Every structure is written in structure tokens, then in C-alpha cells.
Tab-separated table of C-alpha atoms (C1' of nucleotides) in Angstrom:
chain	number	residue	atom	x	y	z
U	95	MET	CA	19.842	72.858	55.457
U	96	LEU	CA	19.838	71.685	59.048
U	97	ARG	CA	17.812	73.193	61.801
U	98	PHE	CA	17.617	73.555	65.547
U	99	ALA	CA	14.125	74.471	66.677
U	100	PRO	CA	13.783	75.333	70.353
U	101	SER	CA	10.703	76.878	71.887
U	102	PRO	CA	11.130	79.879	74.186
U	103	THR	CA	8.994	78.365	76.921
U	104	GLY	CA	11.615	77.506	79.512
U	105	ASP	CA	15.271	77.295	80.412
U	106	MET	CA	17.565	75.666	77.911
U	107	HIS	CA	17.789	72.006	78.805
U	108	ILE	CA	20.896	69.884	78.294
U	109	GLY	CA	18.857	67.685	75.973
U	110	ASN	CA	18.185	70.716	73.778
U	111	LEU	CA	21.797	71.739	73.918
U	112	ARG	CA	22.854	68.289	72.818
U	113	VAL	CA	20.483	68.482	69.864
U	114	ALA	CA	21.900	71.901	68.989
U	115	LEU	CA	25.458	70.611	69.244
U	116	PHE	CA	24.808	67.668	66.950
U	117	ASN	CA	23.000	69.818	64.409
U	118	TYR	CA	25.935	72.192	64.415
U	119	ILE	CA	28.469	69.404	63.980
U	120	LEU	CA	26.560	67.826	61.113
U	121	SER	CA	26.039	71.161	59.407
U	122	VAL	CA	29.791	71.745	59.458
U	123	GLN	CA	30.542	68.215	58.306
U	124	ARG	CA	28.067	68.352	55.466
U	125	GLU	CA	28.857	71.944	54.622
U	126	GLU	CA	25.187	72.844	54.828
U	127	PRO	CA	23.777	75.912	56.567
U	128	LEU	CA	22.185	75.702	60.007
U	129	LEU	CA	18.886	77.417	60.752
U	130	ILE	CA	17.818	78.371	64.265
U	131	ARG	CA	14.058	78.473	64.343
U	132	ILE	CA	12.367	79.786	67.461
U	133	GLU	CA	9.072	77.934	67.789
U	134	ASP	CA	6.963	80.596	69.368
U	135	THR	CA	3.467	79.827	68.121
U	136	ASP	CA	2.063	79.222	71.572
U	137	GLN	CA	1.478	82.766	72.742
U	138	GLU	CA	0.454	81.689	76.209
U	139	ARG	CA	3.520	79.655	76.992
U	140	ASN	CA	6.143	81.890	75.484
U	141	ILE	CA	8.369	83.487	78.067
U	142	PRO	CA	9.608	86.912	76.979
U	143	GLY	CA	13.380	87.080	76.740
U	144	LYS	CA	13.922	83.332	76.576
U	145	GLU	CA	14.888	83.459	72.923
U	146	LYS	CA	17.641	85.878	73.808
U	147	GLU	CA	18.902	83.443	76.398
U	148	ILE	CA	18.893	80.678	73.801
U	149	PHE	CA	21.021	82.708	71.409
U	150	GLU	CA	23.400	83.619	74.229
U	151	ILE	CA	23.902	79.992	75.132
U	152	LEU	CA	24.473	79.031	71.505
U	153	ALA	CA	27.121	81.741	71.258
U	154	LEU	CA	28.759	80.679	74.518
U	155	PHE	CA	29.064	77.112	73.266
U	156	GLY	CA	30.440	78.141	69.913
U	157	ILE	CA	27.448	76.958	67.929
U	158	GLU	CA	27.475	78.988	64.742
U	159	TYR	CA	24.464	79.254	62.496
U	160	GLN	CA	23.655	80.900	59.203
U	161	GLU	CA	19.963	81.683	59.470
U	162	GLN	CA	17.423	82.421	62.124
U	163	GLN	CA	13.686	82.796	62.085
U	164	PHE	CA	10.710	83.076	64.338
U	165	GLN	CA	8.005	80.622	63.567
U	166	SER	CA	5.287	83.122	64.398
U	167	ASN	CA	6.348	85.039	61.285
U	168	ASN	CA	5.403	82.064	59.135
U	169	VAL	CA	1.791	81.801	60.208
U	170	ARG	CA	0.542	83.160	56.898
U	171	PHE	CA	2.195	80.225	55.154
U	172	HIS	CA	0.689	77.775	57.605
U	173	ARG	CA	-2.756	79.211	56.921
U	174	ALA	CA	-2.261	79.103	53.172
U	175	MET	CA	-1.173	75.480	53.312
U	176	ALA	CA	-4.103	74.569	55.543
U	177	LEU	CA	-6.462	76.159	53.055
U	178	GLN	CA	-4.935	74.167	50.257
U	179	LEU	CA	-5.310	70.919	52.168
U	180	LEU	CA	-8.930	71.793	52.805
U	181	GLN	CA	-9.545	72.431	49.136
U	182	ASP	CA	-7.809	69.207	48.181
U	183	LYS	CA	-10.013	67.352	50.665
U	184	LYS	CA	-6.903	66.155	52.463
U	185	ALA	CA	-8.077	67.974	55.558
U	186	PHE	CA	-11.431	68.841	57.087
U	187	ASN	CA	-13.039	71.223	59.537
U	188	CYS	CA	-13.765	69.780	62.948
U	189	PHE	CA	-16.410	71.372	65.161
U	190	CYS	CA	-16.064	69.009	68.094
U	191	ALA	CA	-15.935	70.958	71.355
U	192	PRO	CA	-12.821	70.473	73.482
U	193	GLU	CA	-15.022	69.210	76.323
U	194	THR	CA	-16.587	66.580	74.095
U	195	LEU	CA	-13.170	65.375	72.994
U	196	GLU	CA	-11.962	65.356	76.550
U	197	GLN	CA	-14.876	63.145	77.575
U	198	LYS	CA	-14.117	60.686	74.813
U	199	ARG	CA	-10.501	60.629	75.819
U	200	GLU	CA	-11.475	59.896	79.410
U	201	ALA	CA	-13.776	57.113	78.290
U	202	ALA	CA	-10.997	55.581	76.242
U	203	LYS	CA	-8.686	55.741	79.189
U	204	GLU	CA	-11.200	54.028	81.432
U	205	SER	CA	-11.752	51.217	79.004
U	206	LYS	CA	-7.988	50.872	78.693
U	207	THR	CA	-7.942	51.438	74.976
U	208	ALA	CA	-6.062	54.027	72.988
U	209	TYR	CA	-8.028	57.162	72.217
U	210	ARG	CA	-8.503	57.859	68.529
U	211	TYR	CA	-10.417	60.634	66.869
U	212	ASP	CA	-13.767	59.102	65.937
U	213	GLY	CA	-14.120	60.867	62.598
U	214	ALA	CA	-17.249	62.703	63.748
U	215	CYS	CA	-16.671	65.704	61.462
U	216	GLU	CA	-14.756	64.031	58.694
U	217	ASN	CA	-17.631	63.680	56.257
U	218	LEU	CA	-19.840	66.601	57.157
U	219	PRO	CA	-21.974	67.820	54.229
U	220	ALA	CA	-20.915	71.222	52.880
U	221	GLU	CA	-23.968	72.989	54.262
U	222	ALA	CA	-23.316	71.660	57.732
U	223	VAL	CA	-19.897	73.259	57.551
U	224	ILE	CA	-21.020	76.564	56.084
U	225	ASP	CA	-23.948	76.955	58.475
U	226	ASN	CA	-21.938	76.060	61.534
U	227	GLU	CA	-21.071	79.107	63.581
U	228	ASN	CA	-19.090	77.252	66.199
U	229	PRO	CA	-15.326	77.579	66.373
U	230	PHE	CA	-13.531	74.853	64.503
U	231	THR	CA	-10.161	73.241	64.101
U	232	ILE	CA	-8.685	71.782	60.942
U	233	ARG	CA	-7.669	68.144	60.973
U	234	LEU	CA	-5.616	66.211	58.499
U	235	LYS	CA	-7.321	63.052	57.248
U	236	LYS	CA	-5.292	60.152	58.547
U	237	PRO	CA	-3.182	58.515	55.839
U	238	GLU	CA	-4.445	55.472	53.948
U	239	HIS	CA	-1.223	53.518	54.272
U	240	PRO	CA	1.266	52.921	57.054
U	241	ILE	CA	4.234	55.267	57.150
U	242	THR	CA	7.755	54.029	57.750
U	243	VAL	CA	10.274	56.320	59.392
U	244	ILE	CA	13.869	55.595	58.480
U	245	ASP	CA	16.061	56.854	61.248
U	246	ILE	CA	19.851	57.065	61.176
U	247	ILE	CA	20.120	56.033	64.805
U	248	LYS	CA	17.067	53.870	65.399
U	249	GLY	CA	16.586	52.170	62.079
U	250	GLU	CA	13.113	51.660	60.606
U	251	SER	CA	9.839	51.995	62.510
U	252	THR	CA	6.453	51.654	60.898
U	253	PHE	CA	3.322	53.434	62.096
U	254	ALA	CA	-0.230	52.380	61.236
U	255	PRO	CA	-2.719	54.978	59.942
U	256	ASP	CA	-4.741	54.620	63.141
U	257	ASP	CA	-1.703	55.510	65.209
U	258	ILE	CA	-1.076	58.563	63.126
U	259	ASP	CA	-4.741	59.502	63.443
U	260	SER	CA	-6.646	62.473	62.032
U	261	PHE	CA	-4.787	65.015	64.083
U	262	ILE	CA	-5.235	68.768	64.354
U	263	LEU	CA	-3.316	71.081	62.020
U	264	MET	CA	-4.908	74.414	62.879
U	265	ARG	CA	-6.317	75.297	66.248
U	266	ALA	CA	-9.571	77.149	66.800
U	267	ASP	CA	-7.574	80.331	67.351
U	268	LYS	CA	-6.288	80.053	63.759
U	269	PHE	CA	-2.769	79.261	64.862
U	270	PRO	CA	-1.009	76.108	63.703
U	271	THR	CA	-0.226	73.221	65.990
U	272	TYR	CA	3.361	72.184	66.504
U	273	ASN	CA	3.325	69.349	64.006
U	274	PHE	CA	1.841	71.419	61.234
U	275	ALA	CA	4.009	74.489	61.720
U	276	CYS	CA	7.078	72.320	61.988
U	277	ALA	CA	6.312	70.254	58.892
U	278	VAL	CA	5.535	73.314	56.777
U	279	ASP	CA	8.568	75.247	57.938
U	280	ASP	CA	10.931	72.340	57.408
U	281	MET	CA	9.562	72.024	53.896
U	282	LEU	CA	9.845	75.729	53.176
U	283	ALA	CA	13.400	75.850	54.518
U	284	ASP	CA	14.375	72.864	52.379
U	285	VAL	CA	15.618	70.972	55.408
U	286	SER	CA	17.591	67.851	54.508
U	287	LEU	CA	18.352	66.297	57.884
U	288	ILE	CA	16.392	66.615	61.104
U	289	ILE	CA	18.178	65.814	64.352
U	290	ARG	CA	15.943	65.993	67.415
U	291	GLY	CA	15.102	64.157	70.612
U	292	GLU	CA	13.530	60.737	70.712
U	293	ASP	CA	10.395	62.221	72.211
U	294	HIS	CA	9.617	63.458	68.699
U	295	LEU	CA	9.756	60.029	67.100
U	296	SER	CA	6.001	59.598	67.129
U	297	ASN	CA	5.564	63.080	65.636
U	298	THR	CA	7.669	62.188	62.653
U	299	PRO	CA	5.108	60.038	60.804
U	300	LYS	CA	2.573	62.827	61.339
U	301	GLN	CA	4.873	65.371	59.802
U	302	MET	CA	5.618	62.980	56.975
U	303	ALA	CA	1.872	62.572	56.437
U	304	ILE	CA	1.593	66.362	56.119
U	305	HIS	CA	4.367	66.405	53.554
U	306	GLN	CA	2.649	63.651	51.603
U	307	ALA	CA	-0.679	65.459	51.670
U	308	LEU	CA	1.037	68.596	50.468
U	309	GLY	CA	2.666	66.684	47.636
U	310	TYR	CA	6.149	67.290	48.972
U	311	THR	CA	8.344	64.412	47.886
U	312	LYS	CA	11.838	65.388	48.975
U	313	LYS	CA	13.378	62.736	51.212
U	314	ILE	CA	14.292	64.149	54.583
U	315	GLU	CA	16.744	62.223	56.756
U	316	TYR	CA	15.930	61.782	60.424
U	317	ALA	CA	17.968	61.124	63.524
U	318	HIS	CA	16.198	60.802	66.871
U	319	LEU	CA	18.530	61.008	69.831
U	320	PRO	CA	17.950	58.746	72.828
U	321	ILE	CA	16.560	60.586	75.775
U	322	ILE	CA	18.737	61.664	78.723
U	323	LEU	CA	17.794	59.988	81.991
U	324	ASP	CA	18.293	61.183	85.557
U	325	ASN	CA	19.877	59.187	88.397
U	326	GLU	CA	16.739	57.128	88.869
U	327	GLY	CA	16.545	56.232	85.208
U	328	LYS	CA	13.597	58.518	84.507
U	329	LYS	CA	13.459	61.207	81.873
U	330	MET	CA	15.344	64.231	83.128
U	331	SER	CA	12.913	66.961	83.989
U	332	LYS	CA	13.239	70.648	84.557
U	333	ARG	CA	13.148	69.852	88.220
U	334	ASP	CA	16.602	68.289	88.057
U	335	ASP	CA	19.092	71.083	88.597
U	336	ALA	CA	21.643	69.376	86.412
U	337	SER	CA	19.276	69.459	83.446
U	338	SER	CA	19.554	73.237	83.230
U	339	VAL	CA	22.439	74.566	81.187
U	340	LYS	CA	22.320	77.758	83.199
U	341	TRP	CA	22.688	75.838	86.455
U	342	LEU	CA	25.665	73.845	85.198
U	343	LEU	CA	27.338	77.046	84.114
U	344	GLU	CA	26.696	78.635	87.506
U	345	GLU	CA	28.106	75.572	89.228
U	346	GLY	CA	31.336	76.201	87.379
U	347	TYR	CA	31.269	73.712	84.546
U	348	LEU	CA	33.054	74.949	81.430
U	349	PRO	CA	31.104	75.121	78.152
U	350	GLU	CA	33.834	73.058	76.496
U	351	ALA	CA	33.503	70.409	79.201
U	352	ILE	CA	29.732	70.343	78.984
U	353	SER	CA	29.762	69.876	75.236
U	354	ASN	CA	32.520	67.295	75.622
U	355	TYR	CA	30.320	65.317	77.973
U	356	LEU	CA	27.164	65.737	75.907
U	357	ILE	CA	28.954	64.345	72.866
U	358	LEU	CA	30.578	61.573	74.882
U	359	MET	CA	27.483	60.257	76.623
U	360	GLY	CA	25.902	57.243	74.991
U	361	ASN	CA	28.530	57.354	72.317
U	362	LYS	CA	31.609	55.551	71.092
U	363	VAL	CA	34.454	58.056	70.914
U	364	PRO	CA	38.161	57.790	70.066
U	365	ASN	CA	39.222	59.461	73.330
U	366	GLU	CA	37.444	60.871	76.345
U	367	ILE	CA	38.693	64.425	76.439
U	368	PHE	CA	38.241	66.548	73.333
U	369	SER	CA	37.140	69.923	72.032
U	370	LEU	CA	34.110	70.625	69.884
U	371	LYS	CA	36.443	71.339	67.013
U	372	GLU	CA	38.036	67.915	67.350
U	373	ALA	CA	34.651	66.222	67.595
U	374	VAL	CA	33.676	67.723	64.250
U	375	LYS	CA	36.406	65.633	62.670
U	376	TRP	CA	35.181	62.237	63.790
U	377	PHE	CA	31.646	62.584	65.064
U	378	ASP	CA	29.223	60.097	63.549
U	379	LEU	CA	25.516	59.833	64.401
U	380	LYS	CA	25.694	56.130	63.636
U	381	THR	CA	27.937	55.363	66.611
U	382	LEU	CA	25.397	56.728	69.073
U	383	SER	CA	23.783	54.144	71.293
U	384	LYS	CA	20.101	53.441	70.703
U	385	ALA	CA	19.400	53.100	74.388
U	386	PRO	CA	18.654	56.029	76.700
U	387	THR	CA	21.620	57.323	78.705
U	388	ARG	CA	21.848	58.328	82.329
U	389	PHE	CA	23.275	61.688	83.152
U	390	ASP	CA	26.367	61.111	85.297
U	391	ILE	CA	27.489	64.281	87.006
U	392	ASP	CA	30.615	62.565	88.378
U	393	LYS	CA	31.758	61.899	84.856
U	394	LEU	CA	31.015	65.484	83.861
U	395	LYS	CA	33.063	66.683	86.802
U	396	PHE	CA	35.947	64.445	85.806
U	397	ILE	CA	35.834	65.855	82.288
U	398	ASN	CA	35.525	69.383	83.589
U	399	ARG	CA	38.617	68.884	85.727
U	400	GLU	CA	40.564	67.623	82.738
U	401	HIS	CA	39.607	70.709	80.734
U	402	LEU	CA	40.523	72.923	83.677
U	403	LYS	CA	43.942	71.259	83.862
U	404	GLY	CA	44.596	72.159	80.273
U	405	MET	CA	43.492	75.753	80.600
U	406	ASP	CA	45.830	78.716	80.317
U	407	PRO	CA	46.701	79.846	83.891
U	408	LYS	CA	45.975	83.479	83.211
U	409	GLU	CA	42.539	82.647	81.848
U	410	LEU	CA	41.850	80.335	84.758
U	411	SER	CA	42.817	83.045	87.181
U	412	ARG	CA	40.218	85.345	85.646
U	413	TYR	CA	37.589	82.633	86.038
U	414	VAL	CA	38.273	82.403	89.755
U	415	GLY	CA	38.175	86.153	90.231
U	416	PHE	CA	41.779	87.282	89.933
U	417	ALA	CA	43.925	88.474	87.078
U	418	ASP	CA	47.243	86.942	87.884
U	419	GLU	CA	48.981	83.999	86.297
U	420	GLU	CA	50.353	82.949	89.675
U	421	ILE	CA	46.822	82.556	91.050
U	422	GLY	CA	45.945	80.507	87.999
U	423	GLN	CA	48.817	78.159	88.838
U	424	LEU	CA	47.604	78.082	92.421
U	425	ALA	CA	44.110	77.154	91.260
U	426	LYS	CA	45.570	74.300	89.258
U	427	VAL	CA	47.159	72.911	92.403
U	428	PHE	CA	43.676	72.757	93.917
U	429	LEU	CA	42.401	70.794	90.939
U	430	GLU	CA	43.487	67.783	92.973
U	431	GLU	CA	40.415	68.158	95.104
U	432	ALA	CA	38.189	70.533	93.159
U	433	GLY	CA	36.480	69.872	89.866
U	434	THR	CA	34.510	73.014	89.120
U	435	LEU	CA	35.185	76.732	88.952
U	436	LYS	CA	32.844	77.248	91.856
U	437	GLU	CA	34.861	74.902	94.062
U	438	LEU	CA	38.080	76.472	92.861
U	439	ARG	CA	36.817	79.923	93.732
U	440	ALA	CA	36.000	78.724	97.240
U	441	LYS	CA	39.466	77.204	97.701
U	442	THR	CA	41.454	80.146	96.432
U	443	GLY	CA	39.121	82.633	98.064
U	444	ALA	CA	39.647	80.988	101.463
U	445	ILE	CA	43.374	81.639	101.227
U	446	PHE	CA	42.924	85.379	101.198
U	447	ALA	CA	39.853	85.515	103.432
U	448	PRO	CA	39.952	85.873	107.231
U	449	LYS	CA	40.590	82.451	108.705
U	450	ASN	CA	38.275	80.457	110.915
U	451	VAL	CA	40.442	78.708	113.477
U	452	PRO	CA	39.230	75.833	115.666
U	453	ASP	CA	40.046	76.386	119.344
U	454	ALA	CA	42.398	73.431	119.431
U	455	PHE	CA	44.746	75.143	116.986
U	456	LYS	CA	44.229	78.708	118.008
U	457	GLU	CA	47.411	79.020	119.999
U	458	GLY	CA	49.619	77.448	117.375
U	459	TYR	CA	47.923	79.496	114.691
U	460	GLU	CA	48.660	82.778	116.422
U	461	THR	CA	52.232	81.808	117.131
U	462	LEU	CA	52.859	80.901	113.497
U	463	ARG	CA	51.076	83.993	112.237
U	464	ASP	CA	53.172	86.318	114.379
U	465	LEU	CA	56.351	84.519	113.381
U	466	THR	CA	55.472	84.761	109.705
U	467	LEU	CA	54.679	88.436	109.957
U	468	LYS	CA	58.122	89.084	111.419
U	469	ALA	CA	60.001	86.547	109.334
U	470	PRO	CA	62.220	87.396	106.383
U	471	HIS	CA	61.137	86.311	102.924
U	472	PHE	CA	61.741	82.679	102.114
U	473	ASP	CA	61.788	81.608	98.523
U	474	ASP	CA	61.698	77.988	99.497
U	475	PHE	CA	58.933	76.345	101.513
U	476	ASP	CA	61.275	73.984	103.354
U	477	ALA	CA	63.296	76.926	104.607
U	478	TYR	CA	60.154	78.747	105.678
U	479	ARG	CA	58.845	75.620	107.407
U	480	ASP	CA	62.127	74.970	109.211
U	481	TYR	CA	62.281	78.563	110.341
U	482	LEU	CA	58.806	78.345	111.856
U	483	ALA	CA	59.486	74.965	113.433
U	484	LYS	CA	62.672	76.119	115.009
U	485	ASN	CA	61.154	79.285	116.441
U	486	SER	CA	57.817	77.920	117.571
U	487	ALA	CA	58.609	74.657	119.349
U	488	LEU	CA	55.576	73.125	117.658
U	489	SER	CA	55.674	69.781	115.900
U	490	GLY	CA	53.561	67.155	114.173
U	491	ASP	CA	49.839	67.845	113.905
U	492	ASN	CA	50.181	70.762	116.262
U	493	PHE	CA	52.487	72.342	113.755
U	494	PHE	CA	51.067	71.369	110.381
U	495	LYS	CA	47.388	71.807	111.114
U	496	PRO	CA	47.640	75.417	112.260
U	497	LEU	CA	50.114	76.144	109.490
U	498	ARG	CA	47.729	74.748	106.903
U	499	ILE	CA	44.867	76.783	108.288
U	500	LEU	CA	47.060	79.864	108.357
U	501	LEU	CA	48.040	79.493	104.717
U	502	THR	CA	44.880	78.047	103.166
U	503	GLY	CA	41.984	78.511	105.562
U	504	ALA	CA	41.284	74.780	105.395
U	505	GLU	CA	42.296	71.731	107.426
U	506	HIS	CA	42.789	69.607	104.343
U	507	GLY	CA	44.281	70.254	100.982
U	508	PRO	CA	47.157	69.824	98.588
U	509	GLU	CA	50.774	69.752	99.665
U	510	LEU	CA	51.685	72.978	101.436
U	511	GLY	CA	54.956	73.305	99.577
U	512	GLU	CA	53.175	73.509	96.266
U	513	ILE	CA	50.761	76.086	97.553
U	514	TYR	CA	53.547	78.109	99.131
U	515	THR	CA	55.336	78.430	95.815
U	516	HIS	CA	52.426	80.387	94.410
U	517	ILE	CA	51.540	82.497	97.442
U	518	LYS	CA	54.972	83.332	98.817
U	519	ASN	CA	54.895	86.773	97.255
U	520	TYR	CA	51.624	87.548	99.004
U	521	ILE	CA	52.468	85.776	102.249
U	522	LYS	CA	52.016	88.762	104.584
U	523	GLU	CA	48.654	89.480	103.050
U	524	VAL	CA	47.621	85.849	103.344
U	525	VAL	CA	48.380	85.555	107.049
U	526	LYS	CA	47.244	88.997	108.156
R	227	G	C1'	-3.608	50.159	78.363
R	228	G	C1'	-2.377	51.025	72.520
R	229	C	C1'	1.821	52.146	69.486
R	230	C	C1'	7.197	52.743	68.977
R	231	C	C1'	12.165	51.962	70.777
R	232	C	C1'	15.864	49.628	73.824
R	233	A	C1'	18.846	45.739	76.956
R	234	U	C1'	27.337	44.097	78.595
R	235	C	C1'	30.056	45.940	85.632
R	236	A	C1'	26.580	50.968	90.018
R	237	U	C1'	27.342	54.496	85.514
R	238	C	C1'	29.221	55.419	80.161
R	239	U	C1'	31.156	52.164	76.813
R	240	A	C1'	34.762	48.072	73.845
R	241	A	C1'	34.624	43.322	71.824
R	242	U	C1'	31.219	43.850	63.834
R	243	G	C1'	30.274	34.216	65.320
R	244	G	C1'	36.140	32.045	68.258
R	245	U	C1'	39.135	37.457	73.966
R	246	U	C1'	41.113	34.953	80.689
R	247	A	C1'	34.486	39.743	78.178
R	248	G	C1'	38.728	45.245	77.643
R	249	G	C1'	38.722	50.578	79.127
R	250	A	C1'	36.848	54.995	81.750
R	251	U	C1'	34.016	57.248	85.989
R	252	U	C1'	32.526	56.097	90.962
R	253	C	C1'	33.739	53.109	95.199
R	254	C	C1'	37.265	50.206	98.225
R	255	A	C1'	42.373	48.564	99.745
R	256	G	C1'	47.732	48.913	99.949
R	257	A	C1'	52.110	52.008	98.956
R	258	U	C1'	54.151	56.696	99.058
R	259	U	C1'	53.975	61.956	100.840
R	260	U	C1'	56.412	64.184	108.574
R	261	U	C1'	48.636	65.192	108.789
R	262	C	C1'	44.414	65.067	105.133
R	263	A	C1'	44.119	65.152	100.042
R	264	U	C1'	47.024	64.139	95.658
R	265	U	C1'	49.883	60.413	93.062
R	266	C	C1'	51.011	55.213	92.116
R	267	U	C1'	49.627	50.114	92.359
R	268	G	C1'	45.894	46.821	93.092
R	269	G	C1'	40.749	45.217	93.909
R	270	C	C1'	35.308	44.617	93.717
R	271	C	C1'	31.661	44.494	89.929
R	272	A	C1'	28.494	42.787	83.795
R	273	U	C1'	26.711	39.796	78.840
R	274	A	C1'	18.434	40.038	82.373
R	275	G	C1'	15.984	34.861	81.862
R	276	G	C1'	14.445	30.803	78.656
R	277	G	C1'	14.447	28.494	74.043
R	278	G	C1'	16.527	27.840	69.238
R	279	U	C1'	20.473	28.367	64.747
R	280	U	C1'	25.808	26.953	64.851
R	281	C	C1'	31.570	22.933	65.676
R	282	G	C1'	31.313	27.487	68.444
R	283	A	C1'	26.706	32.968	70.570
R	284	A	C1'	27.484	39.012	74.422
R	285	U	C1'	27.095	38.949	69.054
R	286	C	C1'	21.860	35.911	64.649
R	287	C	C1'	16.248	34.356	65.435
R	288	C	C1'	11.883	33.679	68.815
R	289	C	C1'	9.462	34.145	73.606
R	290	U	C1'	9.456	36.108	78.578
R	291	U	C1'	11.018	39.825	81.828
R	292	G	C1'	12.719	44.604	82.597
R	293	G	C1'	13.471	49.791	81.120
R	294	G	C1'	12.318	54.145	78.255
R	295	G	C1'	9.438	57.281	74.911
R	296	U	C1'	4.682	58.759	73.204
R	297	C	C1'	-0.546	58.878	72.994
R	298	A	C1'	-3.197	67.709	73.744
R	299	C	C1'	-6.730	72.915	69.989
R	300	C	C1'	2.032	72.084	74.240
R	301	A	C1'	6.316	72.220	71.786
RNA sequence: GGCCCCAUCAUCUAAUGGUUAGGAUUCCAGAUUUUCAUUCUGGCCAUAGGGGUUCGAAUCCCCUUGGGGUCACCA
């Protein structure tokens, strides 16, 4: 069993999508089911409807899964496991007030040392626990030995007991913390391989410590993906537009191109342009770079353009707001200068929209428009061009600029002949 | 600051002890196209630094430097 475990607390991030993609690929390769687990145990941060958005994006990207669950439905298991750990003396009740802990953390920060739980409640006598009416959390006793994480991408890393610390399993509100819920659920779902972001690397020994305390001995494989960096080399945040899958989609990047890029980045691949289906055949976690990767929107655009070039014209035409194969062909001509659907829509839209003509070309524009309106149909651009040239007495820039604006609404663009081929049947509508 | 991870052109990567250190994206230049853009050709640009090991190091080891992640009753 593999799993993808997003929390419904914000927009789907490209980092999440990459994790989802890799989990999907590995689940297909290994012929194991994929579980989507919505981690919704933080009532305050959950955003209603986000889980629906997550499922929509998974569907849009062709990420198929076999099971889905909501972590909040598993709370009874989390509580049962916590109780067992308490009984086994692997965990203990902690009555430290949040403010007290916060003060200690501050003090640690000031003295430039790492904050560690001081064990204040670890050995409380039974009566002190029973008689205590204050709210409490449940902490796992830190492990006695170091824990080594074996990671498919990163190799081995060893964590000392002090760095794992006696961390909190159950909050005062009786809900599990992330690490506890995650560790229990992965165990219950019989997860065999966990693929997640590098930011979880330090959580892994904690979750392994929980498994050990619970007597769970199954070996789980781990793969922690290097983080995605922004242009400045910092972790991509929600503030970066490009980090939002929704934004990329709105900008006109194709799902196939986005997944292509997400699989390509920081990776060694047989060729640059490929489909998800193709990637399933050769994808290997081991070829991923260990170093963080910068998100390069230029490269994404290049890949997007390549996918657009290969798209069926009729389908492309629908994407740009028409339903005509000819317009799809026309859009492909504009792929020379446009790389996204949004840009393509602007280019093709401008052809049929009322034209904005600079004063310098106004006269020529009107002359050519009137001529075109009265002209017979020309199948061939050269014939059309010669006809206009002959009857207008315009030449050079004074001819081509207004003609280009007349036909495309822009001063620059692909060769007019190529454009003409695809709009000749609508020519009167275009110039009106 | 503690802990963990990482290090080849601006960016993403190739070269699994012996290459003129290769490719792609970006950028720039020339050619072509009766404008621009496209296209084609070409160009700029890298093994972070210092020590070892070795006949030979981008590649193995150590140190330094640099970068990133993480240190919540968030996930």
C-alpha cells in the first residue's frame, strides 16, 4: 500500500502534486494500491471544500487511487493506541502549561541551544497524575537508542534520542498530533513505502519511534523528495503564484505538461518530453537528485509548448474557446510566440476582436480593410497580397504593418501567409 | 544556534577513476524570411576553496565555505 496524505488547509501546492504523482507512479509500478488520506485532524485549520479540490486535481492529472479515507474518522484508533502506550509505560501524561513550555523554548532560543522537553512530567507518581485536574497532553518517552532512517533517495541518516525528544502524541483536546495520527494510520493501512517531501525527514524517526513503542516491526521504505525552491533559492511558499497548481492551470499550463515538468525537475530522464504513462515505464526514485531544485517557469513553458504542439487541433481549438479544427491549426501557428493556453487565447482572440490601430497606420488600415471587403475570395495569400498591393499603392512597412494589424490585431507575429491559410474562410468577419 | 541533508554553466542535468567536461532551457550574435517573430547556424557560461589517496580525481576521504530542511498541543 502506498499513500498520499494531503491536509485540506490550503491550495494544492506543486510540491504536493509532485508527491502525489510519484506515489501514483510507484503504486502502478509495484502493483500496489494507492490510498488518499485527507489529514483533517486540525479542526481550526481545515478549510471546508478543500478536500474536494484535492480530489478534482488528482482526477485532472490522471492520478488514480484505490482507497480514500479521512483521518478524522480514525481518531478512535489513535486514542486506543495512546491508551495502550500509557499502560505500557511507553508514554506519559504531561501537565505542563503551554505558556510554561513557551517560556522554556524562549529561554533555549536566547541561550542559543536547542530546546528539548525537560522531562518534568515523565516520572510523576501515580497520585500526582490522578489528582491533577489540569488539562494534559500525552507524550511518548524518547527512545533509548538512536534511530537510523534508510531513505531511497537520501541514504542513511541517524538521529539521536535527544533529537527525537519526548514529543506530544495526543493534544489536550484529545486529538492526535500529526506524527501520531500519521504513524498509526500508516501502520493500520499496512503502508509499505512512504514518499513525501524532505520537510518530513525529521518526522520520520519520530514516527518510527511510535512504531517501535507499539511493537510494530514491519519495515517501511521511505523516500524523501528534495524540496522545490523559488527563483531566489528559498523554499517555495504559498506566496509564489507558480507554486499553486490552480494558478498554473489558470495561466494555461496543461496538466500533462505540469506533470512532465514535475517529473523532469531534479531528475535524470531518457528524454525531455513525455507523458505520465511513459514515465511509469522508466521512472526510478533512485535517479532523483539529492539536492533541492529550483522551479524554472521558462522550462515549464518550453515543455508546455511542446505538449501544445503535439495536441490534436480540434481539442486545442476547444481550449482556446472555439470548436473548429481550422482555429486549432491557427493556434498552432501562434505557438511560435506563445507558450500557454492563456497566451494563445489572447492571440487568436485578437484576430476576431475589433482592432486597435495606431494613428500612423490608420489610413493604410482603412484602405486595406475596404479593399478586402470588396475583394473576391483568394485561396492563396500571395494572390491576396498582390491584389491589395496593386490596388492600394502602399508598400513596405506602410503596407505590411497595417495589413498585419488588419488580419491579426497585432504589430508582430508569425508569417502572414501561414495565418491567412487558416482564416481565409472567415476573412470578411476578421476585417469587419 | 542544535540536528539532518546537499554542492558540475544563470537554471535543470550527463560524464558510475582516464572526455577538448556533453545536452536542454534562458540569453546573445549571424543567416534566412519584402517588417517583427519563427526557423537555422553559431556563441557566452560550470566541476565552490584547500588538503589528501592515486600513474591519473568532477568522480574516493578529510577540512573550510556556501546552500537547503527542521527544531509547535500545524500538517
